[in-house]
XYZ file of C-alpha atoms in Angstrom:
691
model
C 90.747 50.028 86.065
C 93.972 48.211 86.889
C 93.770 44.867 88.629
C 95.928 44.825 91.740
C 97.436 42.236 94.056
C 98.495 43.065 97.611
C 101.524 41.088 98.764
C 101.762 41.071 102.560
C 103.827 39.103 105.053
C 103.090 38.386 108.695
C 106.597 39.020 109.956
C 110.249 39.519 109.091
C 112.475 36.902 107.423
C 109.710 35.888 105.034
C 111.759 36.619 101.904
C 108.909 38.779 100.628
C 111.092 40.579 98.085
C 111.930 37.292 96.328
C 108.226 36.400 96.231
C 107.460 39.890 94.887
C 110.039 39.276 92.161
C 108.309 36.023 91.211
C 104.841 37.613 91.222
C 106.021 40.546 89.087
C 107.476 38.027 86.654
C 104.019 36.435 86.375
C 102.206 39.755 85.969
C 104.472 40.929 83.170
C 103.621 37.762 81.237
C 99.922 38.567 81.121
C 99.570 42.338 81.548
C 100.577 44.911 78.996
C 101.383 47.675 81.493
C 102.461 46.897 85.064
C 103.427 49.070 88.042
C 104.701 48.498 91.578
C 103.406 50.387 94.620
C 104.595 50.414 98.226
C 102.018 51.932 100.587
C 104.521 52.405 103.432
C 108.278 52.991 103.214
C 110.889 54.036 105.714
C 111.295 57.758 106.199
C 114.601 57.820 104.308
C 113.192 55.864 101.343
C 110.842 58.483 99.901
C 113.191 59.706 97.166
C 114.942 56.761 95.503
C 116.154 54.053 97.844
C 113.453 51.502 98.664
C 115.103 48.216 97.610
C 111.923 46.487 96.433
C 110.768 49.389 94.259
C 114.261 49.853 92.849
C 114.728 46.143 92.124
C 111.422 45.735 90.309
C 111.640 49.027 88.412
C 115.153 48.308 87.163
C 114.758 44.632 86.285
C 111.337 44.886 84.655
C 111.946 48.322 83.132
C 108.866 49.865 84.710
C 108.211 53.308 83.295
C 106.755 55.241 86.249
C 108.948 57.659 88.232
C 110.183 56.262 91.534
C 108.144 58.751 93.560
C 104.894 57.620 91.936
C 105.383 54.176 93.495
C 105.592 55.487 97.083
C 102.626 55.984 99.413
C 103.580 57.333 102.842
C 106.269 56.857 105.479
C 106.162 55.198 108.884
C 106.233 58.666 110.452
C 103.071 59.575 108.540
C 101.316 56.464 109.874
C 102.419 57.181 113.448
C 101.282 60.801 113.245
C 97.804 60.101 111.840
C 96.949 56.630 110.579
C 93.635 57.655 109.025
C 95.136 60.562 107.128
C 98.014 58.321 105.992
C 95.535 55.734 104.713
C 93.684 58.396 102.749
C 96.908 59.573 101.126
C 97.875 55.978 100.288
C 94.567 55.449 98.485
C 94.928 58.702 96.550
C 98.503 57.967 95.488
C 97.638 54.394 94.524
C 94.815 55.477 92.228
C 97.014 58.147 90.642
C 99.532 55.423 89.792
C 97.034 52.746 88.772
C 95.365 54.913 86.147
C 96.580 53.772 82.767
C 98.019 50.443 83.962
C 96.652 46.939 83.504
C 98.022 45.606 86.796
C 99.657 46.920 89.969
C 101.659 44.836 92.419
C 101.265 46.341 95.887
C 104.079 45.241 98.199
C 103.230 45.612 101.876
C 105.457 47.024 104.588
C 108.627 45.468 106.004
C 107.933 45.246 109.763
C 110.756 47.598 110.570
C 109.049 50.125 112.798
C 106.169 48.743 114.893
C 104.884 45.465 116.294
C 104.104 42.769 113.738
C 100.438 42.323 114.674
C 99.750 46.070 114.527
C 101.535 46.400 111.204
C 99.735 43.430 109.618
C 96.415 44.914 110.716
C 97.244 48.187 109.001
C 98.283 46.322 105.835
C 94.902 44.583 105.734
C 93.163 47.964 106.099
C 95.139 49.277 103.145
C 94.312 46.211 101.032
C 90.600 46.566 101.757
C 90.607 50.264 100.865
C 92.476 49.594 97.623
C 90.042 46.756 96.789
C 93.144 44.621 96.283
C 93.023 40.862 96.958
C 95.824 39.712 99.244
C 98.559 37.151 98.727
C 99.860 36.300 102.197
C 103.506 35.303 102.629
C 104.322 33.185 105.687
C 107.895 32.492 106.698
C 108.979 28.888 107.001
C 112.512 29.859 108.038
C 113.529 27.747 111.044
C 109.854 26.942 111.635
C 108.327 23.583 112.459
C 105.324 22.184 110.642
C 103.047 23.152 113.583
C 104.439 26.718 113.592
C 103.647 27.023 109.874
C 100.129 25.632 110.348
C 99.422 28.130 113.114
C 100.782 31.080 111.148
C 98.645 30.210 108.112
C 95.499 29.943 110.215
C 96.246 33.208 111.995
C 97.069 35.176 108.854
C 94.002 34.101 106.901
C 91.704 34.606 109.913
C 93.070 38.097 110.610
C 92.765 39.167 106.980
C 89.231 37.832 106.592
C 88.174 39.377 109.902
C 89.208 42.736 108.456
C 87.057 41.943 105.374
C 90.072 41.510 103.110
C 89.931 39.038 100.219
C 92.668 36.409 100.485
C 93.562 35.315 96.958
C 96.182 32.844 98.139
C 98.958 32.003 100.560
C 102.649 31.251 100.120
C 104.936 29.654 102.681
C 108.456 30.760 101.820
C 111.889 29.573 102.987
C 110.646 26.147 104.121
C 113.271 23.613 105.138
C 113.645 21.261 102.130
C 112.766 18.129 104.110
C 109.463 19.760 105.185
C 108.310 20.952 101.754
C 106.287 17.871 100.767
C 104.716 17.617 104.225
C 103.612 21.277 104.233
C 102.350 21.051 100.666
C 100.340 17.932 101.479
C 98.772 19.553 104.535
C 97.836 22.759 102.699
C 96.706 22.031 99.126
C 96.636 25.160 97.002
C 99.214 26.932 99.136
C 102.488 27.810 97.466
C 105.452 26.222 99.242
C 108.930 27.506 98.380
C 111.999 25.753 99.729
C 114.756 27.604 101.548
C 117.624 28.413 99.169
C 120.888 29.070 101.016
C 122.474 30.603 97.909
C 119.547 32.998 97.452
C 119.767 34.342 100.988
C 123.553 34.244 101.322
C 125.451 37.546 101.152
C 127.625 38.333 98.168
C 131.313 39.164 98.408
C 130.420 42.775 97.630
C 127.910 42.924 100.490
C 130.481 41.581 102.954
C 133.054 44.100 101.730
C 130.544 46.914 102.286
C 129.426 45.606 105.683
C 133.025 45.316 106.897
C 134.101 48.609 105.271
C 136.857 46.562 103.636
C 139.340 47.592 100.963
C 139.658 45.357 97.903
C 143.350 44.921 97.034
C 143.165 42.153 94.425
C 140.675 40.174 92.366
C 138.200 40.490 89.521
C 135.274 42.909 90.142
C 133.022 40.525 88.164
C 133.373 37.966 90.964
C 132.057 40.329 93.641
C 128.484 39.202 92.933
C 129.436 35.662 93.940
C 127.634 34.452 97.059
C 129.463 33.427 100.209
C 128.043 30.120 101.387
C 130.084 29.903 104.589
C 133.294 31.149 106.162
C 136.325 29.443 107.615
C 138.705 31.126 110.048
C 142.307 30.313 109.137
C 143.701 29.689 112.603
C 145.762 26.634 111.636
C 148.530 25.570 109.285
C 147.903 25.465 105.547
C 147.672 21.649 105.184
C 144.957 21.464 107.841
C 143.185 24.511 106.427
C 143.009 22.963 102.957
C 140.964 20.053 104.304
C 138.307 22.523 105.504
C 137.815 24.410 102.244
C 134.690 24.095 100.110
C 133.198 25.813 97.086
C 131.870 29.325 97.829
C 133.567 29.541 101.242
C 135.303 32.748 102.267
C 138.471 32.596 104.341
C 139.079 34.997 107.231
C 142.840 35.221 107.605
C 145.075 37.310 109.892
C 146.694 39.917 107.685
C 150.236 38.953 108.671
C 149.905 35.325 107.447
C 151.272 35.932 103.950
C 152.508 32.363 103.539
C 148.973 31.052 104.054
C 147.584 33.633 101.628
C 149.950 32.482 98.876
C 149.087 28.875 99.581
C 145.369 29.633 99.336
C 145.850 31.408 96.015
C 147.794 28.484 94.597
C 145.163 26.017 95.820
C 142.324 28.173 94.463
C 143.770 27.954 90.948
C 144.587 24.263 91.099
C 142.310 21.786 89.373
C 140.232 19.659 91.733
C 140.518 22.022 94.718
C 137.374 23.854 95.954
C 136.866 27.335 94.520
C 136.817 30.025 97.219
C 134.620 33.116 97.075
C 136.991 35.576 98.835
C 139.779 36.070 101.368
C 139.473 38.716 104.107
C 142.742 39.841 105.720
C 142.082 41.087 109.247
C 143.748 43.591 111.543
C 144.110 46.220 108.813
C 147.392 44.581 107.768
C 148.228 44.739 104.052
C 150.661 42.172 102.635
C 154.188 43.407 102.021
C 154.960 44.805 98.530
C 156.904 41.722 97.444
C 153.964 39.518 98.442
C 151.566 41.763 96.495
C 153.838 41.427 93.447
C 153.488 37.644 93.648
C 149.716 37.960 94.069
C 149.538 40.159 90.962
C 151.703 37.687 89.039
C 149.309 34.852 89.773
C 146.589 36.805 87.922
C 143.875 35.302 90.114
C 140.211 36.319 90.018
C 139.875 35.597 93.763
C 138.870 38.773 95.671
C 141.248 39.675 98.484
C 140.167 42.445 100.869
C 141.733 44.072 103.931
C 139.504 44.816 106.947
C 140.267 46.771 110.119
C 138.383 44.270 112.318
C 140.228 41.577 114.198
C 139.581 37.960 113.216
C 136.953 37.256 115.889
C 134.941 40.409 115.178
C 135.059 39.779 111.439
C 133.716 36.246 111.880
C 130.820 37.589 113.971
C 130.084 40.364 111.472
C 129.829 37.916 108.568
C 127.230 35.911 110.467
C 125.039 38.998 110.835
C 124.908 39.914 107.123
C 121.859 38.748 105.161
C 122.143 38.792 101.411
C 119.812 40.907 99.292
C 118.258 39.759 96.054
C 119.470 42.713 93.992
C 123.130 42.395 94.990
C 123.461 38.933 93.475
C 122.602 40.087 89.982
C 121.267 37.761 87.293
C 122.318 34.627 89.160
C 120.151 35.400 92.189
C 117.304 36.509 89.959
C 117.423 33.122 88.240
C 117.483 31.332 91.614
C 114.493 33.339 92.845
C 112.442 32.600 89.730
C 113.447 28.937 89.808
C 112.296 28.573 93.422
C 109.081 30.513 92.820
C 108.172 28.471 89.728
C 108.826 25.211 91.572
C 106.731 26.207 94.581
C 103.842 28.319 93.237
C 101.282 27.451 90.572
C 101.627 30.708 88.670
C 98.976 29.998 86.048
C 96.413 29.225 88.730
C 97.288 32.408 90.618
C 96.891 34.541 87.492
C 93.632 32.825 86.584
C 92.238 33.668 90.017
C 93.414 37.255 89.642
C 91.446 37.459 86.353
C 93.694 39.795 84.453
C 92.176 41.183 81.286
C 93.770 40.237 77.971
C 96.419 42.839 77.023
C 96.074 44.786 73.783
C 99.833 45.303 73.279
C 102.950 43.147 73.373
C 105.486 44.746 75.712
C 109.215 43.953 75.638
C 108.943 41.978 78.878
C 106.015 39.969 77.501
C 108.040 39.313 74.338
C 110.986 38.023 76.391
C 108.717 35.873 78.578
C 107.004 34.348 75.572
C 110.332 33.646 73.900
C 111.809 31.932 76.961
C 108.629 29.937 77.612
C 108.472 28.714 74.011
C 112.137 27.734 74.006
C 111.739 25.838 77.284
C 109.141 23.556 75.724
C 111.269 22.749 72.665
C 114.223 20.938 74.289
C 116.724 22.191 71.712
C 120.496 21.817 71.925
C 122.579 24.974 71.388
C 126.370 25.171 71.091
C 128.235 28.159 72.576
C 131.766 28.296 71.113
C 133.082 30.942 73.543
C 133.158 28.584 76.501
C 135.546 30.516 78.744
C 133.963 33.964 78.380
C 132.500 35.015 81.774
C 129.264 36.413 80.281
C 128.689 33.184 78.373
C 129.234 31.116 81.523
C 126.870 33.283 83.581
C 124.228 33.082 80.861
C 124.731 29.320 80.599
C 123.899 28.870 84.273
C 120.657 30.852 83.868
C 119.697 28.955 80.708
C 120.287 25.622 82.400
C 118.457 26.583 85.584
C 115.436 27.716 83.587
C 115.578 24.717 81.202
C 115.641 27.009 78.184
C 117.937 24.728 76.182
C 120.528 21.992 76.434
C 124.017 23.438 76.047
C 127.463 22.492 74.816
C 130.332 24.847 75.615
C 133.491 24.680 73.501
C 136.943 24.785 75.057
C 139.375 22.761 77.100
C 137.130 21.184 79.733
C 139.396 21.818 82.703
C 139.775 25.472 81.698
C 136.044 26.000 81.112
C 134.989 24.376 84.380
C 137.756 26.106 86.337
C 136.650 29.455 84.959
C 133.049 28.692 85.927
C 134.113 27.682 89.428
C 136.079 30.905 89.910
C 133.002 32.884 88.840
C 130.820 30.854 91.218
C 128.452 29.658 88.482
C 127.039 26.161 88.118
C 127.375 24.659 84.634
C 127.428 21.019 85.709
C 124.516 20.206 83.383
C 126.341 21.558 80.310
C 128.526 19.440 78.049
C 132.026 20.747 77.405
C 133.742 19.749 74.179
C 137.295 20.461 73.111
C 137.586 21.345 69.387
C 140.961 19.632 69.431
C 139.303 16.274 70.191
C 140.967 13.920 67.702
C 138.072 11.672 66.677
C 135.445 14.399 66.188
C 137.938 16.730 64.548
C 138.829 14.093 61.956
C 135.151 13.459 61.137
C 134.485 17.178 60.792
C 137.582 17.648 58.617
C 136.442 14.940 56.205
C 132.950 16.426 55.962
C 134.211 19.992 55.549
C 136.675 18.930 52.835
C 133.808 17.238 50.972
C 131.656 20.381 51.238
C 134.486 22.640 50.025
C 136.112 20.322 47.504
C 135.013 22.636 44.679
C 137.226 25.283 46.307
C 140.207 22.928 46.418
C 140.083 22.329 50.181
C 141.973 19.171 51.186
C 141.345 17.023 54.247
C 144.693 18.149 55.676
C 143.762 21.823 55.358
C 140.270 21.149 56.688
C 141.787 19.486 59.765
C 143.280 22.831 60.791
C 140.197 24.849 59.809
C 137.665 22.896 61.873
C 139.733 23.313 65.043
C 138.596 26.949 65.068
C 135.681 27.258 67.515
C 133.362 28.966 65.023
C 133.939 26.313 62.376
C 133.722 23.514 64.943
C 130.429 24.840 66.344
C 128.997 25.328 62.861
C 129.967 21.758 61.951
C 128.120 20.550 65.066
C 124.988 22.274 63.767
C 125.516 20.980 60.223
C 125.934 17.360 61.346
C 123.017 17.436 63.818
C 125.143 17.320 66.983
C 123.511 20.653 67.910
C 120.360 22.424 66.770
C 121.851 25.919 66.634
C 124.858 28.054 67.522
C 125.274 31.407 69.315
C 128.617 33.207 69.315
C 130.168 36.643 68.860
C 130.597 37.989 72.406
C 134.380 38.048 71.856
C 134.577 37.312 68.117
C 133.755 39.513 65.144
C 130.549 39.075 63.174
C 132.558 37.841 60.188
C 134.347 35.222 62.293
C 131.019 33.990 63.667
C 128.935 33.789 60.528
C 131.414 33.114 57.696
C 131.491 29.366 58.429
C 127.688 29.197 58.171
C 127.815 30.660 54.645
C 130.282 27.949 53.656
C 128.746 25.000 55.515
C 125.043 25.454 56.316
C 124.103 27.672 53.350
C 120.759 29.332 52.650
C 117.251 27.921 52.464
C 116.168 26.945 48.935
C 113.725 29.848 48.600
C 116.136 32.489 49.991
C 118.790 34.219 47.909
C 120.647 36.060 50.672
C 121.403 35.651 54.374
C 120.303 38.721 56.310
C 119.510 39.821 59.854
C 116.935 41.558 61.998
C 116.954 43.300 65.331
C 113.928 43.015 67.608
C 113.583 46.572 68.904
C 111.825 46.436 72.262
C 110.199 49.813 72.911
C 108.147 50.714 75.974
C 104.844 49.411 74.621
C 105.622 47.341 71.525
C 108.211 45.258 69.709
C 109.341 46.256 66.215
C 111.541 44.416 63.717
C 114.389 46.171 61.855
C 116.169 44.496 58.940
C 118.885 44.307 57.671
C 121.117 46.239 60.058
C 124.115 43.908 60.318
C 124.994 41.816 57.251
C 124.392 43.226 53.745
C 126.137 46.542 52.971
C 124.166 47.575 49.862
C 121.563 45.033 48.695
C 120.070 45.352 45.217
C 116.297 45.400 44.656
C 115.973 41.600 44.469
C 118.049 41.137 47.623
C 116.128 43.874 49.408
C 112.850 42.121 48.582
C 114.326 38.872 49.861
C 115.318 40.588 53.123
C 111.795 41.986 53.502
C 110.170 38.572 53.033
C 112.589 36.876 55.432
C 112.056 39.630 58.010
C 108.279 39.316 57.757
C 108.535 35.563 58.321
C 110.873 36.063 61.293
C 108.498 38.609 62.808
C 105.582 36.187 62.480
C 107.618 33.365 64.039
C 108.012 35.460 67.181
C 104.471 36.768 67.501
C 104.840 40.139 65.770
C 102.158 40.613 63.095
C 104.130 41.658 59.978
C 103.239 44.980 58.345
C 106.251 45.837 56.220
C 107.588 49.346 55.580
C 110.249 49.636 52.859
C 112.118 52.696 54.123
C 113.457 55.471 51.924
C 114.036 59.222 52.026
C 110.736 59.814 50.219
C 107.185 58.538 50.532
C 105.090 57.169 47.693
C 105.723 58.732 44.282
C 107.210 61.973 45.573
C 110.877 61.098 45.031
C 113.093 59.762 42.242
C 116.670 58.665 41.931
C 118.681 55.462 42.064
C 118.261 54.865 45.831
C 114.511 55.411 46.002
C 113.919 53.567 42.713
C 115.646 50.528 44.210
C 113.227 50.555 47.141
C 110.254 51.033 44.816
C 111.337 48.058 42.703
C 111.911 45.902 45.783
C 108.424 46.741 47.037
C 106.868 45.564 43.780
C 108.843 42.306 43.945
C 107.536 41.686 47.459
C 103.956 42.334 46.330
C 104.342 39.951 43.378
C 105.806 37.166 45.518
C 103.497 37.643 48.531
C 100.240 39.385 47.589
C 98.846 38.604 51.051
C 101.590 40.493 52.918
C 100.854 44.129 53.896
C 103.785 46.118 52.493
C 104.316 49.801 51.683
C 107.201 51.516 49.982
C 108.990 53.648 49.444
C 107.999 55.272 52.726
C 109.719 57.538 55.249
C 110.086 56.380 58.840
C 107.708 58.967 60.291
C 104.949 58.029 57.846
C 105.495 54.346 58.622
C 105.473 54.715 62.408
C 103.266 57.718 63.216
C 99.526 57.540 62.548
C 99.218 61.339 62.414
C 101.848 61.702 59.691
C 100.455 58.668 57.859
C 96.980 60.247 57.795
C 98.419 63.138 55.797
C 100.849 61.309 53.515
C 99.199 57.904 52.973
C 95.668 57.889 54.426
C 94.570 54.699 52.643
C 97.605 52.536 53.391
C 97.340 49.262 55.357
C 100.875 49.822 56.663
C 101.486 53.553 57.083
C 101.255 54.630 60.710
C 101.217 51.074 62.006
C 104.233 49.320 60.486
C 105.888 46.603 62.560
C 108.681 45.511 60.186
C 111.030 48.231 58.928
C 113.339 47.368 56.017
C 116.281 49.730 55.514
C 117.832 50.299 52.070
C 121.437 49.684 53.138
C 123.665 48.771 56.084
C 124.767 52.355 56.749
C 121.148 53.436 57.258
C 120.231 50.347 59.279
C 123.132 50.356 61.679
C 122.661 54.026 62.486
C 118.875 53.657 62.739
C 118.833 50.855 65.296
C 121.574 52.439 67.405
C 119.857 55.837 67.359
C 116.554 54.326 68.482
C 118.332 52.157 71.046
C 120.116 55.105 72.654
C 117.606 57.946 72.279
C 114.411 56.010 72.978
C 115.886 53.655 75.571
C 114.918 50.653 73.435
C 116.404 47.209 73.979
C 117.842 45.748 70.773
C 117.737 41.955 70.654
C 119.930 40.657 67.869
C 121.211 40.567 65.272
C 119.139 37.474 64.564
C 120.290 35.847 61.332
C 117.685 34.661 58.857
C 117.802 32.714 55.632
C 120.105 29.899 56.785
C 118.963 26.279 56.684
C 119.827 25.959 60.369
C 120.188 28.773 62.902
C 123.478 30.476 63.717
C 123.276 33.786 65.574
C 125.784 36.503 66.238
C 126.116 38.418 69.514
C 127.291 41.965 69.895
C 130.680 42.111 71.577
C 128.976 44.329 74.144
C 126.262 41.723 74.774
C 125.030 41.474 78.355
C 124.079 38.258 80.125
C 120.324 38.839 79.456
C 121.156 39.511 75.776
C 122.851 36.122 75.545
C 119.966 34.355 77.309
C 117.442 35.924 74.924
C 119.511 35.107 71.839
C 119.860 31.458 72.813
C 116.080 31.260 73.320
C 115.487 32.873 69.910
C 117.896 30.399 68.328
C 116.072 27.443 69.874
C 112.783 28.700 68.439
C 114.369 29.198 65.024
C 115.635 25.617 65.168
C 112.131 24.358 65.888
C 110.659 26.450 63.075
C 113.260 25.086 60.658
C 112.366 21.579 61.766
C 108.648 22.206 61.256
C 109.408 23.189 57.656
C 111.004 19.806 57.099
C 114.651 20.774 57.465
C 117.009 18.457 59.305
C 117.926 19.677 62.773
């Protein structure tokens, strides 16, 4: 039976959804299969609109249909509370069957009195046999208010015979955190985070029914920390600007608008989040032409409200966790980790040990391992928005130390316009004279046999890929991740010339970690070698097996072909057969099978017919393709048709790690790849290689 945890708050404004996000993050670390359940939702949220269910299902890729996560509505409870409770229990057990853990998120206090609603939540928890984690709001509360709420909540729950697993006080004023924590040992205490609870530009646009007339859509997830009403001349207004502020400006003040845009793009001036033009007045066409010519990311929106009404409306909008995207997710997890002892909470919950490694567990393990290694990764594409957004998350979660390449003023200005914090990252300009000269001398020495002179090398190392690779080669960085805007060849060619392969490896190759619903598989080589010969194919198989083991995937290697066993002949299948024998000779301990078709390698039923005595057939974890054409199509077909997440390509065989991103890489892809690179750097170091 699934272990469950019932998350309940005593009132509104507790920030329960952010706590639920943190708890789900913990559960997915330990449990193989996790679900979310809401016993009570609003009447309109029965089909597909409850924000907590949607957030957790989407972010943690939960497999159950939305409707399976819903109990009853408020109307059902009002009509017949006992019947509603019975239906909740039935629907919960239908969902829980087949899962290791279920997070039950209590109701939102949107329909009835708080005390009545909390009482019903405790009844539900008791009937589900789910221990409760109580969330108390610390928002605008004194220490005595918090003390009283904790006593009341625990007493009420225990009086109803509920088991209280723990308590969390959320949104506590920062100067009260230590005092509350000292008074209540064992209670989680999470500080108020203005950025986490602030609305995004997009949320304000929706709330005001505004029309966006200029700006970069990527910036709409930026939070609005405060607003300033532009009811004064531009020089006085400029003294009142600050990072993340939005300006509310009468729509007929075009001269102020142009001044704000110029200031927004100037170095050393605070970076605004948005400008709202009131009164429904659009700037004149000639003004809009100037705005377009400035090519600014700053969102500019027209609202029908007058200035006073717009200022009041902004004050009434509370930001949601989902609207802020990856940045808010990182803030929520950062606050939760700082305030709650997650390991202790999970130990008390007594989750059973999972029998599978899910994609989420794989990502958690990777990030946690990287965090403990303190590696330094260089990101050559320092002005790319996805790189900057990923950098903020990596720095907030202490996954790695980072250096971004580019002109510092440009990199930091770009980050400011996106509303991301990269203050902890180093920024290095490849045109820096002293470092460039040192790198040129070293590169010329490495490539002297190719006739490369110091003068030619001076131009070569100014390229960001060469500069980043030289940082790794000389020990200024432990690894490099690039490719979000550069080709694979541009990213990895310098590593072939400078870093070179490990002594025991003949060829550089790659793998993708294919994250399926219930397991992680390794595919190699799908990105580098077009048509490897038998010796190279064996080398790829051995490298892929080692990479799989490094990241917690037990290697059972399938050498893929169009035939299985001895049934086929021809140049292509003979190559795979020869490569398999080479692998067996070099690593007799490694489970390997080949040639073998994909279905026989992956499906136990097919394997029982075709290769009943094989150690690999039906349970392969590492799949080696015979050529790049097969590999590239295979991983993309599985990615699209099975909904798998492909992490990679991860390069293998180099003395020090350099990894290539897909040009379609998302922010989470970049975060995961940097973590993988940090782990590779540590593994290289443990084998005695200089990092």
